[in-house]
CSV table of C-alpha atoms in Angstrom, one decimal:
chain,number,residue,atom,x,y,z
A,1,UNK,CA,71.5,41.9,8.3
A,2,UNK,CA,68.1,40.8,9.7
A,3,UNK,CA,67.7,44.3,11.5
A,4,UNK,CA,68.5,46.0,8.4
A,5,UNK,CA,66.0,44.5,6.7
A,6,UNK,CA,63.4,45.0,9.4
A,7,UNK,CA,64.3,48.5,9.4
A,8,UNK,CA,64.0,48.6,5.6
A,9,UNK,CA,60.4,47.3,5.9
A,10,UNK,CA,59.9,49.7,8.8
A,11,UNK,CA,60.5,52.7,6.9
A,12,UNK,CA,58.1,50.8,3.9
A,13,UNK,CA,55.2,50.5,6.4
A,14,UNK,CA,55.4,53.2,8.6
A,15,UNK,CA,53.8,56.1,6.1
A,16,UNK,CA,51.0,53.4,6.2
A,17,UNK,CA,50.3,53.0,9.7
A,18,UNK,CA,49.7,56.3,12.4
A,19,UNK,CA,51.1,55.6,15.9
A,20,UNK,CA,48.8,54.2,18.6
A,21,UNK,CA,49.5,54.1,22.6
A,22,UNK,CA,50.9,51.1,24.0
A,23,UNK,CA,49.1,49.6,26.6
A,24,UNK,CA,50.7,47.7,29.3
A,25,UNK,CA,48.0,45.0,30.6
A,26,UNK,CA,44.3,43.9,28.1
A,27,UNK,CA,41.4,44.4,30.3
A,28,UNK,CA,40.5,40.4,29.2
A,29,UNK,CA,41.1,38.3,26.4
A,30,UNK,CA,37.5,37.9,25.4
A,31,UNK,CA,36.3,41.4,24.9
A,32,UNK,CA,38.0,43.3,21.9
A,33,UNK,CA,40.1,46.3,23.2
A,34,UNK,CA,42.3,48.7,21.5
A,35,UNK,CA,44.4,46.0,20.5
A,36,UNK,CA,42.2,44.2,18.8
A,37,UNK,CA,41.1,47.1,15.9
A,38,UNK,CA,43.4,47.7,12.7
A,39,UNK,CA,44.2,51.1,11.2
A,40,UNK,CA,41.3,53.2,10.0
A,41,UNK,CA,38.9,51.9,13.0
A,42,UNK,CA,38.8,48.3,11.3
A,43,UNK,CA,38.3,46.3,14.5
A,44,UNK,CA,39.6,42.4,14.2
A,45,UNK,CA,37.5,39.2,16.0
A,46,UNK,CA,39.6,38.1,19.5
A,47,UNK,CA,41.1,35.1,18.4
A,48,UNK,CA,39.8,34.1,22.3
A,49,UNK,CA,36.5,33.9,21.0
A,50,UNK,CA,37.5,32.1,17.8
A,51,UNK,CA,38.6,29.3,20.0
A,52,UNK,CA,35.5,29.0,22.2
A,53,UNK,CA,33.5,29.0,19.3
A,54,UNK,CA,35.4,25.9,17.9
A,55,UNK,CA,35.2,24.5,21.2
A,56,UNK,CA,31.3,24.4,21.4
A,57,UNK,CA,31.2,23.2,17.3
A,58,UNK,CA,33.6,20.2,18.1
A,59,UNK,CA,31.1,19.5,21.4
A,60,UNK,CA,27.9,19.6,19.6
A,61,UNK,CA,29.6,17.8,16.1
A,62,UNK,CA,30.8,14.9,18.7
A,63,UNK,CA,27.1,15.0,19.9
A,64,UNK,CA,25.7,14.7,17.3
A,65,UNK,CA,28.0,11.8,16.1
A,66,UNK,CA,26.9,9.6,19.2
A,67,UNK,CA,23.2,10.5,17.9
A,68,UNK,CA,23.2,9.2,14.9
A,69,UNK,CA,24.8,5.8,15.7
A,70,UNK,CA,22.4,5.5,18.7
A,71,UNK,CA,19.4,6.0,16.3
A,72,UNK,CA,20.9,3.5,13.5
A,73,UNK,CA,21.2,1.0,16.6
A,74,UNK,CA,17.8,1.5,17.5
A,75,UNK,CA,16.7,1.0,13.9
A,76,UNK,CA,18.0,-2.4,12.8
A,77,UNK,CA,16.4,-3.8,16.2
A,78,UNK,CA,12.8,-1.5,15.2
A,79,UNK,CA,13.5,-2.8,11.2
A,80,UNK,CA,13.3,-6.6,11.8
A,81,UNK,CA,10.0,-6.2,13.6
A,82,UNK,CA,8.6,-3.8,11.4
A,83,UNK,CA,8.6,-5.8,8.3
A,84,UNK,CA,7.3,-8.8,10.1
A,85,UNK,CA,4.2,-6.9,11.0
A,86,UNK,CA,3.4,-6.6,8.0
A,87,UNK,CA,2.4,-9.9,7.7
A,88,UNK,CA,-0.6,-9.2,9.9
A,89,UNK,CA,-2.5,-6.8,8.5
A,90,UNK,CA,-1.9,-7.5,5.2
A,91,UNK,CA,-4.8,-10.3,5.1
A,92,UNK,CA,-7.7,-8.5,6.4
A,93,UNK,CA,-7.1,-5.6,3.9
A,94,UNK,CA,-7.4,-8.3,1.6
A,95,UNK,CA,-10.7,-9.5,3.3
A,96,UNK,CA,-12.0,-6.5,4.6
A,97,UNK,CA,-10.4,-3.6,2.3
A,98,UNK,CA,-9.3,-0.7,2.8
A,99,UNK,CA,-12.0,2.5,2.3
A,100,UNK,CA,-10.4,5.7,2.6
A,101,UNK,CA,-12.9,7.6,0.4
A,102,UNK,CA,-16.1,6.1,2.4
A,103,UNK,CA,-18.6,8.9,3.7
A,104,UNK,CA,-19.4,8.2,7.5
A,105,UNK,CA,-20.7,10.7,10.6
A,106,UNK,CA,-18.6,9.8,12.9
A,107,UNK,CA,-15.0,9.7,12.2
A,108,UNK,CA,-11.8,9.1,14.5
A,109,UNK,CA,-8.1,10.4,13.5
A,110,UNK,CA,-5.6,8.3,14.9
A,111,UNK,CA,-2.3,10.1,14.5
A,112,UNK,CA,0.8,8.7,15.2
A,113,UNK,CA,4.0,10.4,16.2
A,114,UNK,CA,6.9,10.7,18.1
A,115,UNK,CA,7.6,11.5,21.6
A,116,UNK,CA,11.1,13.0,20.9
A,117,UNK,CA,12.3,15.5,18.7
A,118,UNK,CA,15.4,16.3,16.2
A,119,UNK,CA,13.9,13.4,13.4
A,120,UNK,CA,13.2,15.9,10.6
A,121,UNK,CA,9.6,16.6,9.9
A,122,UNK,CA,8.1,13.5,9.9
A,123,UNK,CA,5.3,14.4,12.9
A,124,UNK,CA,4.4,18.0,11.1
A,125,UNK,CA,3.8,15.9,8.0
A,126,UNK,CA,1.3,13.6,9.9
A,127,UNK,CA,0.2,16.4,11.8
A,128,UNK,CA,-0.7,18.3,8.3
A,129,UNK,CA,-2.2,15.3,6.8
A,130,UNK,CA,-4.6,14.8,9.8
A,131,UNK,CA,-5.9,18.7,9.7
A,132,UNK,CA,-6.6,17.7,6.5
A,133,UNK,CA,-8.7,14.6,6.9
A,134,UNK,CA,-10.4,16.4,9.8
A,135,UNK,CA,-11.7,19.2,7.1
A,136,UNK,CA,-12.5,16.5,4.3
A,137,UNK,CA,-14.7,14.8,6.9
A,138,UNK,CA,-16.0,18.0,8.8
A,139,UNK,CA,-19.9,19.0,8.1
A,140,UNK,CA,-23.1,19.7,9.4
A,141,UNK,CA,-24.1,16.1,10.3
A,142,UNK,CA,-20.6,14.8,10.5
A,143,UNK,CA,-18.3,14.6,13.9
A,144,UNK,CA,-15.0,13.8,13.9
A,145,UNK,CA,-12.3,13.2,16.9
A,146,UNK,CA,-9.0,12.9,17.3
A,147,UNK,CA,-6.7,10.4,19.6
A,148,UNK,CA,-3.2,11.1,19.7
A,149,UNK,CA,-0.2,9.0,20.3
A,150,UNK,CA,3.2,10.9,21.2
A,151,UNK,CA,4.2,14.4,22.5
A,152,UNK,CA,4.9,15.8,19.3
A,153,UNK,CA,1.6,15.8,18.0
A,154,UNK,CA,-0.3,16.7,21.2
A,155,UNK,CA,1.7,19.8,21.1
A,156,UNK,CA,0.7,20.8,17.8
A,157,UNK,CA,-2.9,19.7,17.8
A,158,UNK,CA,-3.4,20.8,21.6
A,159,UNK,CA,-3.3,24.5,20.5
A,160,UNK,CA,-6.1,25.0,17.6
A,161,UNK,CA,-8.1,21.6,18.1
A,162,UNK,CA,-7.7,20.8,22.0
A,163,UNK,CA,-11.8,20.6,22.0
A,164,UNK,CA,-11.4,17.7,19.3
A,165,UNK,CA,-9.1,15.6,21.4
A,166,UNK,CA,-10.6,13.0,22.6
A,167,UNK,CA,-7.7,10.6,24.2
A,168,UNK,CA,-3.6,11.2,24.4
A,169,UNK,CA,-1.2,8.3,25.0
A,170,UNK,CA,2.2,9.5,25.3
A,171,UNK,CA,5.9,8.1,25.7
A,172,UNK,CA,4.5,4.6,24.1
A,173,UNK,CA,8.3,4.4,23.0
A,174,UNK,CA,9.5,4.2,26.4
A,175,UNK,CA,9.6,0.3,26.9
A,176,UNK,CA,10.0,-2.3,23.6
A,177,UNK,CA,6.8,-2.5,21.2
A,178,UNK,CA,5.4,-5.8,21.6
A,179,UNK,CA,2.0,-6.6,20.2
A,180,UNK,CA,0.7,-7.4,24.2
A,181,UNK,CA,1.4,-3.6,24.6
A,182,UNK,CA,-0.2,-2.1,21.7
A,183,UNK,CA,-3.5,-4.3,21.6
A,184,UNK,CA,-3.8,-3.3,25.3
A,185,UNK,CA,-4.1,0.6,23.4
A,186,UNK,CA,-6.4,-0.3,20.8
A,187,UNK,CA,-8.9,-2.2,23.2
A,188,UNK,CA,-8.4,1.2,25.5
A,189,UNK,CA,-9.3,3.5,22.2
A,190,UNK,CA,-12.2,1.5,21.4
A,191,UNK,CA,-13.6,1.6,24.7
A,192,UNK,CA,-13.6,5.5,24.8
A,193,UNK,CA,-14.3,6.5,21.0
A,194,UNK,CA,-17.8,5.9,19.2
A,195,UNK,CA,-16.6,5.9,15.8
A,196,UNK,CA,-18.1,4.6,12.3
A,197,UNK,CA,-14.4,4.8,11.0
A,198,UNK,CA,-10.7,5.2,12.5
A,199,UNK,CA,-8.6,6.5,10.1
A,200,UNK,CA,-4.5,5.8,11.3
A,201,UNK,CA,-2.1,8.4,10.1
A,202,UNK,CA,1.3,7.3,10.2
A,203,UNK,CA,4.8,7.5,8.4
A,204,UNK,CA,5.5,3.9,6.2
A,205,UNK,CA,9.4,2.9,6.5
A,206,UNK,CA,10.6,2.6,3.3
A,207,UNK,CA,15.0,3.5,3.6
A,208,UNK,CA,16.5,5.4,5.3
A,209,UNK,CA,16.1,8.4,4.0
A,210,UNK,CA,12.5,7.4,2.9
A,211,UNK,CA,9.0,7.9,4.6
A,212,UNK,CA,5.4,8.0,3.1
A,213,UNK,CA,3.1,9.6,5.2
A,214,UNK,CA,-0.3,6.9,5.0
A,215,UNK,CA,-3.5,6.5,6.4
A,216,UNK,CA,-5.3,3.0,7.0
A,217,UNK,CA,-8.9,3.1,7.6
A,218,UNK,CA,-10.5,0.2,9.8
A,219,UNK,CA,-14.2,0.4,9.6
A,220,UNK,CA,-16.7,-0.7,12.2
A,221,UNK,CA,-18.9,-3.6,12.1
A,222,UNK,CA,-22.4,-1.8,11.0
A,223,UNK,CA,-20.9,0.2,8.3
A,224,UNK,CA,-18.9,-3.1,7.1
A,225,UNK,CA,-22.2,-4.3,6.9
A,226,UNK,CA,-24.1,-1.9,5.4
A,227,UNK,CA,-21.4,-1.7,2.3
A,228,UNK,CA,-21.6,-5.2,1.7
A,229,UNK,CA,-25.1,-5.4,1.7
A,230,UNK,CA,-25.0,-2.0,-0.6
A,231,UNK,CA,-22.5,-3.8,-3.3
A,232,UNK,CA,-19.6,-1.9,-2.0
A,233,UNK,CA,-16.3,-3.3,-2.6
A,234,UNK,CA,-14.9,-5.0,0.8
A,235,UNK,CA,-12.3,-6.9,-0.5
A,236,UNK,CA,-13.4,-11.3,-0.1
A,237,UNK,CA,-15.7,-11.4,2.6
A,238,UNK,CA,-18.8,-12.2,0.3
A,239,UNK,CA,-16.9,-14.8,-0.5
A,240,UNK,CA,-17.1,-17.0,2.9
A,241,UNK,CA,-20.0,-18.2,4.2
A,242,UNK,CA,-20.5,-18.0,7.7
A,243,UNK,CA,-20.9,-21.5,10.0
A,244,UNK,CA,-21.0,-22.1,13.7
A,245,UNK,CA,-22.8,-20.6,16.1
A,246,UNK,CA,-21.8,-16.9,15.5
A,247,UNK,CA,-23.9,-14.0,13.4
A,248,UNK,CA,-22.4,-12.7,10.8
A,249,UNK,CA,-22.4,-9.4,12.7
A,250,UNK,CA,-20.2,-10.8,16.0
A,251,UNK,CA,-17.7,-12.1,13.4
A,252,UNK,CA,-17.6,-9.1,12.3
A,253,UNK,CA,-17.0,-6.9,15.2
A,254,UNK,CA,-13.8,-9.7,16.5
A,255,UNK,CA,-12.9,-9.3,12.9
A,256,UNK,CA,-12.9,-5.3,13.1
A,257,UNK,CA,-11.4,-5.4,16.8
A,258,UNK,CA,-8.6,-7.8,15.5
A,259,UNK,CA,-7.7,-5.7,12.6
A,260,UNK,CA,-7.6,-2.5,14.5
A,261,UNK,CA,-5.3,-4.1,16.9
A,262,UNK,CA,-2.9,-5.7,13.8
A,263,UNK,CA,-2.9,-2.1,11.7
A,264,UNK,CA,-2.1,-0.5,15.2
A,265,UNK,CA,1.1,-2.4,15.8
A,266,UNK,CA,2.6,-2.4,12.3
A,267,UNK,CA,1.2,1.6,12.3
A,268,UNK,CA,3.7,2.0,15.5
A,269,UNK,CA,6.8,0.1,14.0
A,270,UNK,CA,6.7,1.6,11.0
A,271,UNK,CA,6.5,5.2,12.0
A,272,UNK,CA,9.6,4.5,14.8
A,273,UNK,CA,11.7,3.1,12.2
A,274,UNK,CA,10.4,6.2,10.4
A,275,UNK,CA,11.4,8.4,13.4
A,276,UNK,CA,14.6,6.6,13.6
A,277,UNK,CA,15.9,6.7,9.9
A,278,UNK,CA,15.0,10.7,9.9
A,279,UNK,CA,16.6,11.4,13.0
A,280,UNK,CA,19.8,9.5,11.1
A,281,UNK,CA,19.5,11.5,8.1
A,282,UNK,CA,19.1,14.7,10.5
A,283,UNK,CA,22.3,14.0,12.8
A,284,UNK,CA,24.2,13.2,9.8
A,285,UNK,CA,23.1,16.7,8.2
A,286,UNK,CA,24.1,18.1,11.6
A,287,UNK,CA,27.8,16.9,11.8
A,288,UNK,CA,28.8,17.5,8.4
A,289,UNK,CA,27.6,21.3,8.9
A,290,UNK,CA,29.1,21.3,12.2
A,291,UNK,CA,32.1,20.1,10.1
A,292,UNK,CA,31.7,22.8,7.8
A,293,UNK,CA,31.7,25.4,10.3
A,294,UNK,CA,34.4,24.1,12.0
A,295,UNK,CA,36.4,24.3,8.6
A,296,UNK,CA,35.3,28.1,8.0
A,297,UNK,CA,35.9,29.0,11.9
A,298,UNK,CA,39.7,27.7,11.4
A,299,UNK,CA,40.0,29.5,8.5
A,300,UNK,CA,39.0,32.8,10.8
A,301,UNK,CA,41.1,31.8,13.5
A,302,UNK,CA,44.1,31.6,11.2
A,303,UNK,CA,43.7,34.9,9.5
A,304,UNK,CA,43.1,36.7,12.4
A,305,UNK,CA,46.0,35.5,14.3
A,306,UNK,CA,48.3,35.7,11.5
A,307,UNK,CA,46.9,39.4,11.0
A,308,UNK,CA,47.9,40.0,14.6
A,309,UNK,CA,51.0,38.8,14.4
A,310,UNK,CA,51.9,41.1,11.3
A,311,UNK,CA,50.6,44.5,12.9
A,312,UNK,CA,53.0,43.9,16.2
A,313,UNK,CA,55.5,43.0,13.9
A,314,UNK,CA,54.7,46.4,12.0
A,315,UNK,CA,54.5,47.9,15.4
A,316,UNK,CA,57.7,46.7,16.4
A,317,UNK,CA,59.7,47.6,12.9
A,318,UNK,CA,57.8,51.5,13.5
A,319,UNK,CA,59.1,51.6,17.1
A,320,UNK,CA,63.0,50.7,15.7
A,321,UNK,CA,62.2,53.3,12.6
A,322,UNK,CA,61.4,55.8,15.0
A,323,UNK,CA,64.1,55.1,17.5
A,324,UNK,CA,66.7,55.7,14.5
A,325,UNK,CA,65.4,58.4,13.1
């Protein structure tokens, strides 16, 4: 009975189909051969290659997997110190304040980013907002500098503004952030930068899946000076009086050197938990449309084997046709 009916559905399919030669050995599984195309010179994807290519998904999908809970390890130990930073450099904005809009001549952009990639677009953002500050503050009688911390940025910045540059500091990331380390930094920036303001562009940690790009500005001693004696607004400093030994000026200049350091170190931590929470969000993008792919290359894998499968059987039920008739 079950070769009747194949020979039934032989004689069904075979006005459909034209005879091909039947070759005895593929010349390798990978490349499409004769087998591999359907009637009317529609050619059918080796299911050889299907399977690599769900191979290489699964490997990057489980890469990116480890990724993600690598960077959400890193983040809850980069978190803690982050928000406690904060403590820092809160009170000298409140004594000092913070001047973004004041006009200066010579201006220093202190752009933070990372030294590793796949975290989104966090270092074109600060990258984008520095160009910017550069051509707010460029002019005839104005000069203005960048220092650089992390590869990312160098890389963009090296190529239209390498004669701007003046100091890199790379792979600060590579041992823990401790104050020690970055006030080491910010004593070497000062001692190689004139500047009348450093303005620090960096990414604030909000959630995981939140960043805003910000810019402190830390002023130096003569132009704190010269807008407090001007009635500009500095926060409560013309509210202490000054005792001891010490002008008013060198209080000002430990002040200025203090607060550089503390905006420094919380400027650091909040743009690696900001690295760290978008390379999260990125990895987890990454393995769901890994996932994805791997669904859709299945799907592929099936239909093409299962459209094999029927044309030999088609072959096969032709070949009994013929034989009988």
């Amino acid at each position: 009975m079950a070769m009747a009916a194949l020979r039934r559905e032989g004689r069904r399919f075979a006005p459909l189909i034209a005879p091909r030669p039947i070759t005895a050995v593929r010349s390798s599984p990978i490349v499409p051969t004769h087998e591999d195309e359907g009637p009317i010179g529609v050619r059918y994807i080796s299911t050889q290659v299907v399977r690599n290519r769900m191979k290489s998904v699964k490997n990057i999908q489980k890469i990116t997997k480890a990724m993600k809970m690598v960077a959400a390890s890193k983040l809850r130990a980069v978190q803690t110190k982050a928000e406690n930073s904060r403590g820092l450099w809160q009170p000298f904005t409140a004594l000092l304040g913070d001047l973004p809009s004041v006009d200066v001549k010579k201006n220093v952009v202190v752009t933070i980013s990372s030294d590793k990639g796949l975290c989104g677009g966090i270092n074109s953002t600060s990258v984008k907002i520095s160009k910017g500050i550069y051509k707010l503050n460029s002019g005839p009688e104005k000069e203005t500098k960048y220092v650089i911390l992390g590869e990312k940025a160098k890389a963009q910045l090296v190529r239209d503004s390498k004669k701007d540059i003046e100091l890199i500091i790379t792979e600060l990331q590579k041992n823990p952030l401790s104050y020690t380390q970055v006030s080491v930094l910010a004593d070497e920036i000062l001692k190689n930068v004139e500047y009348d303001a450093l303005r620090i562009v960096f990414n604030k940690f909000h959630s995981v899946v939140s960043f805003v790009p910000t810019v402190s500005t830390v002023l130096s001693p003569e132009i704190v000076e010269r807008e407090s004696e001007s009635g500009g607004k500095l926060g409560e400093l013309d509210s202490y009086e000054v005792e001891g030994g010490e002008t008013k000026g060198e209080i000002l200049q430990n002040l200025a050197e203090f607060q550089f350091s503390c905006v420094m170190f919380n400027a650091v931590l909040e743009n690696a938990c900001s690295e760290q929470g978008a390379r999260m969000s990125a990895m987890d993008s990454s393995s769901r449309n890994a996932g994805d792919m791997l669904d859709r290359l299945t799907l592929t894998y099936n239909r093409t084997r299962q459209a094999s499968i029927t044309t030999e059987l088609i072959e096969i039920i032709s070949g009994a046709s013929a034989l009988e008739g």
